[in-house]
Coordinates of C-alpha atoms in Angstrom, one line a residue:
P14 CA -5.8 43.7 1.9
V15 CA -2.5 42.2 2.6
L16 CA 0.1 44.9 3.1
Y17 CA 0.0 46.4 6.5
L18 CA 2.3 49.4 7.1
S19 CA 2.7 51.7 10.0
P20 CA 3.7 55.5 9.7
D21 CA 6.7 54.7 11.8
D22 CA 7.9 52.5 9.0
F23 CA 9.0 55.6 7.2
E24 CA 11.1 58.6 8.1
T25 CA 9.5 62.2 8.5
T26 CA 11.1 64.0 5.8
G27 CA 11.1 63.9 2.0
W28 CA 9.0 61.3 0.1
E29 CA 9.0 59.1 3.1
G30 CA 7.2 62.0 5.1
M31 CA 4.4 62.1 2.5
V32 CA 4.1 58.3 2.6
R33 CA 4.0 58.5 6.5
Q34 CA 1.2 61.1 6.2
S35 CA -0.7 59.1 3.5
I36 CA -0.7 55.9 5.7
E37 CA -2.1 58.0 8.7
F38 CA -5.0 59.0 6.4
Y39 CA -5.5 55.5 5.3
I40 CA -5.7 54.1 8.6
N41 CA -8.4 56.6 9.5
G42 CA -10.5 55.7 6.7
D43 CA -9.7 58.7 4.4
I44 CA -8.4 57.0 1.1
Q45 CA -8.7 60.1 -0.8
G46 CA -6.5 61.9 1.7
A47 CA -4.0 59.0 1.4
F48 CA -4.0 59.3 -2.4
N49 CA -3.5 63.2 -2.2
S50 CA -0.6 63.0 0.3
I51 CA 1.6 61.0 -2.1
E52 CA 0.7 63.2 -5.2
N53 CA 4.0 65.1 -5.2
V54 CA 6.3 62.2 -4.6
P55 CA 9.0 62.3 -7.3
G56 CA 8.7 59.9 -10.0
D57 CA 12.1 58.5 -9.5
V58 CA 11.9 57.2 -5.9
P59 CA 14.8 54.4 -5.6
D60 CA 12.8 52.4 -3.0
P61 CA 10.4 49.5 -3.8
R62 CA 8.3 50.2 -0.7
F63 CA 6.8 53.3 -2.1
Y64 CA 5.7 51.5 -5.2
A65 CA 4.2 48.5 -3.3
Y66 CA 2.4 50.9 -0.9
R67 CA 0.8 52.9 -3.9
A68 CA -0.1 49.6 -5.5
S69 CA -1.9 48.6 -2.6
L70 CA -3.8 51.9 -2.4
L71 CA -4.9 51.4 -6.1
L72 CA -5.9 47.8 -5.7
A73 CA -8.2 49.1 -2.9
V74 CA -10.1 51.4 -5.3
G75 CA -10.0 48.8 -8.1
R76 CA -7.3 50.5 -10.4
V77 CA -5.5 47.2 -11.2
D78 CA -3.7 48.2 -14.4
E79 CA -2.0 51.3 -12.4
A80 CA -1.3 48.9 -9.6
E81 CA 0.3 46.3 -11.7
A82 CA 2.6 49.0 -13.1
D83 CA 3.7 49.9 -9.7
I84 CA 4.3 46.3 -8.9
M85 CA 6.6 45.7 -11.8
E86 CA 8.5 49.0 -10.9
A87 CA 9.1 47.6 -7.3
L88 CA 10.4 44.4 -8.8
N89 CA 12.6 46.2 -11.2
L90 CA 14.1 47.8 -8.2
D91 CA 14.2 44.7 -6.3
P92 CA 13.6 41.4 -8.2
R93 CA 12.9 39.5 -4.9
Y94 CA 10.7 42.0 -3.2
S95 CA 8.4 40.1 -1.2
D96 CA 5.5 42.5 -0.9
A97 CA 5.4 43.1 -4.7
F98 CA 4.9 39.3 -5.0
S99 CA 2.2 39.3 -2.3
L100 CA 0.3 42.1 -4.2
E101 CA 0.6 40.0 -7.2
T102 CA -1.0 37.0 -5.5
I103 CA -4.2 39.1 -4.9
I104 CA -4.4 40.2 -8.4
F105 CA -4.2 36.7 -9.8
I106 CA -6.8 35.5 -7.3
V107 CA -9.1 38.0 -8.4
K108 CA -8.6 37.2 -12.0
N109 CA -9.3 33.4 -10.9
E110 CA -5.7 32.5 -11.9
K111 CA -5.2 30.2 -9.0
E112 CA -2.0 28.4 -10.0
K113 CA -0.3 31.7 -10.8
A114 CA -1.5 33.1 -7.4
L115 CA 0.0 30.2 -5.6
T116 CA 3.4 30.6 -7.4
A117 CA 3.5 34.3 -6.7
A118 CA 2.7 33.7 -2.9
Q119 CA 5.4 31.1 -2.7
K120 CA 7.8 33.4 -4.2
A121 CA 6.8 36.1 -1.5
V122 CA 7.5 33.5 1.2
E123 CA 10.8 32.5 -0.2
A124 CA 11.9 36.1 -0.7
N125 CA 11.2 37.0 3.1
P126 CA 10.3 33.9 5.1
D127 CA 9.8 36.4 8.0
S128 CA 7.1 38.3 6.3
A129 CA 3.5 38.1 7.7
T130 CA 2.3 39.9 4.6
A131 CA 3.7 37.0 2.6
E132 CA 1.9 34.5 4.8
I133 CA -1.2 36.3 4.6
A134 CA -1.1 36.3 0.7
L135 CA -0.3 32.7 0.7
S136 CA -3.5 32.1 2.9
Y137 CA -5.5 33.6 0.2
A138 CA -3.9 31.6 -2.5
Q139 CA -4.3 28.3 -0.4
Q140 CA -7.9 29.2 0.3
A141 CA -8.6 29.8 -3.5
S142 CA -7.2 26.2 -4.1
F143 CA -9.5 24.9 -1.3
D144 CA -6.5 24.4 1.0
L145 CA -8.3 25.7 4.2
K146 CA -6.0 23.8 6.4
G147 CA -2.9 25.1 4.7
A148 CA -4.3 28.8 4.9
R149 CA -5.0 28.4 8.7
E150 CA -1.3 27.3 9.2
S151 CA -0.1 30.1 7.1
L152 CA -2.1 32.7 9.1
E153 CA -0.9 31.1 12.6
R154 CA 2.6 31.8 11.2
A155 CA 1.7 35.3 10.2
V156 CA 0.5 36.4 13.7
E157 CA 3.6 34.6 15.2
L158 CA 6.1 36.7 12.9
D159 CA 4.2 40.0 13.5
P160 CA 1.8 39.8 16.5
E161 CA 0.9 43.6 16.0
N162 CA -0.2 42.9 12.4
A163 CA -4.0 43.8 12.4
L164 CA -4.7 42.3 9.0
A165 CA -3.0 38.9 10.0
W166 CA -5.4 38.7 13.1
A167 CA -8.5 39.6 11.1
R168 CA -7.6 37.1 8.4
L169 CA -7.0 34.4 10.9
A170 CA -10.3 35.0 12.6
E171 CA -12.1 34.6 9.0
I172 CA -10.3 31.2 8.6
Q173 CA -11.2 30.0 12.2
A174 CA -14.8 30.9 11.6
S175 CA -14.9 28.8 8.5
F176 CA -13.7 25.7 10.5
G177 CA -16.5 26.6 13.1
N178 CA -14.1 27.7 15.8
L179 CA -16.2 30.6 16.6
G180 CA -14.8 31.4 20.0
K181 CA -11.3 31.5 18.6
A182 CA -12.6 33.6 15.8
L183 CA -14.2 36.2 18.0
S184 CA -10.9 36.4 20.0
S185 CA -8.9 36.9 16.9
A186 CA -11.2 39.5 15.5
Q187 CA -11.1 41.4 18.9
E188 CA -7.4 41.3 18.8
A189 CA -7.4 42.8 15.1
A190 CA -9.9 45.5 16.1
A191 CA -7.9 46.4 19.3
L192 CA -4.6 46.9 17.4
E193 CA -6.3 48.8 14.4
P194 CA -9.9 49.9 15.2
N195 CA -10.1 52.6 12.4
L196 CA -9.6 50.0 9.5
S197 CA -12.9 48.8 7.8
R198 CA -11.5 45.3 7.5
T199 CA -11.0 44.7 11.1
Q200 CA -14.4 46.2 12.0
T201 CA -16.3 44.0 9.4
V202 CA -14.5 40.8 10.5
L203 CA -15.4 41.8 14.0
G204 CA -19.0 42.5 13.0
F205 CA -19.4 38.9 11.5
A206 CA -17.6 37.3 14.6
Y207 CA -20.3 38.9 16.8
L208 CA -23.0 37.9 14.4
S209 CA -21.9 34.4 14.6
Q210 CA -22.3 34.5 18.2
V211 CA -25.7 36.0 17.7
D212 CA -24.6 39.2 19.4
T213 CA -26.5 41.5 17.0
K214 CA -26.1 44.8 18.9
K215 CA -22.3 44.5 19.0
A216 CA -22.3 43.3 15.3
K217 CA -24.4 46.1 14.1
A218 CA -22.1 48.6 15.9
A219 CA -19.0 47.1 14.4
F220 CA -20.6 47.0 10.8
E221 CA -21.8 50.5 11.1
K222 CA -18.2 51.8 12.0
A223 CA -16.8 49.7 9.2
I224 CA -19.4 51.5 6.7
T225 CA -18.4 54.8 8.1
L226 CA -14.6 53.9 7.3
D227 CA -15.2 52.5 3.8
Q228 CA -18.4 53.5 2.1
A229 CA -17.6 51.4 -1.1
D230 CA -17.2 48.0 0.7
Y231 CA -20.1 45.7 0.3
L232 CA -19.2 43.3 3.1
P233 CA -20.2 45.4 6.2
R234 CA -23.6 46.5 4.3
L235 CA -24.2 42.7 3.9
G236 CA -23.3 42.0 7.5
L237 CA -25.5 45.0 8.8
G238 CA -28.4 43.7 6.7
L239 CA -28.1 40.2 8.0
A240 CA -28.0 41.5 11.6
M241 CA -30.9 43.8 11.1
I242 CA -32.9 40.9 9.7
R243 CA -31.8 38.6 12.8
D244 CA -33.5 41.3 15.0
G245 CA -36.6 41.2 12.9
D246 CA -36.1 44.4 10.7
L247 CA -36.8 42.6 7.4
N248 CA -37.2 46.0 5.5
G249 CA -34.4 47.7 6.7
G250 CA -32.1 44.7 6.5
G251 CA -33.2 44.1 3.0
R252 CA -32.5 47.8 2.0
Q253 CA -28.9 47.3 3.4
I254 CA -28.4 44.1 1.3
E255 CA -29.7 46.0 -1.8
I256 CA -26.9 48.6 -1.0
A257 CA -24.3 45.7 -0.9
A258 CA -25.7 44.5 -4.2
S259 CA -25.3 47.8 -5.9
L260 CA -21.7 48.2 -4.5
D261 CA -20.7 44.7 -5.9
P262 CA -23.3 43.7 -8.6
N263 CA -21.7 40.5 -9.6
N264 CA -21.3 39.0 -6.3
S265 CA -23.4 35.7 -6.4
L266 CA -23.4 35.5 -2.5
V267 CA -25.1 38.9 -2.1
R268 CA -27.4 38.3 -4.9
S269 CA -28.5 35.1 -3.4
Y270 CA -29.3 36.8 0.1
L271 CA -31.1 39.5 -1.7
G272 CA -33.2 36.9 -3.4
K273 CA -33.9 35.2 -0.2
T274 CA -34.9 38.7 1.3
Y275 CA -37.3 39.4 -1.6
F276 CA -38.8 35.9 -1.1
E277 CA -39.4 36.7 2.6
E278 CA -40.9 40.1 1.7
K279 CA -43.2 38.3 -0.9
R280 CA -41.9 40.6 -3.8
T281 CA -42.7 37.9 -6.4
G282 CA -40.5 38.0 -9.4
K283 CA -37.6 40.0 -7.9
D284 CA -36.6 37.0 -5.9
V285 CA -36.6 34.7 -9.0
R286 CA -34.5 37.5 -10.8
E287 CA -31.9 37.7 -8.2
Y288 CA -31.5 34.0 -8.0
E289 CA -31.0 33.7 -11.8
I290 CA -28.4 36.5 -11.7
A291 CA -26.7 34.8 -8.7

């Protein structure tokens, strides 16, 4: 996720009132309610913000073709609409088109140099190109531009952890969760930050909350499994990692952890199969 909106960004009447209500549902972890709230929005809304928001919802559930159509509609209304380029960046990254991702992210920043969303998108493109230092700098700019942006703080925590700055990562993750405690992403990042400090009790609480907020996300399941294993519950942790693998069957990292779990459980054959898939 890169697009962070508040209900207060929209008026209370007309189509904007529907979007406002949709955002409230999304923040509270009800993505179906978020979609239902904008079902009756007219098809000729003249504001690119609506199409970018709907595209971000569609991407959250993997409906890429529909999201791309909304992104194009936003760009038809405003050919320099920064948020549309930011969303394009994520699609290119998932498709492993790194150069296109970087180009789209640069367009997002050029179109709106004051956009935290554009800097978050750029950080993903930079990370995909193995420029972690650049990604960190982009995220530091993002939180400077918008200190209330929970996604920016969560993303900064991820990058800080990758540099081994575990104390800073925990502080950033706590800031993200304080700003938006009901987003699965902020709770997931907070869980991993606690796990890196071997605070498994707080890590498990954060992962469990993230799972409640987004049942389809594999990451908090993986985190919860690792925390349970760290506490000596190999069987329970292994089952959580199995669920993570079922939610994202092609994820090599999850498959590797699952293979290691099967090895520790002495489930001969299953461990080899998971490593082969990974």
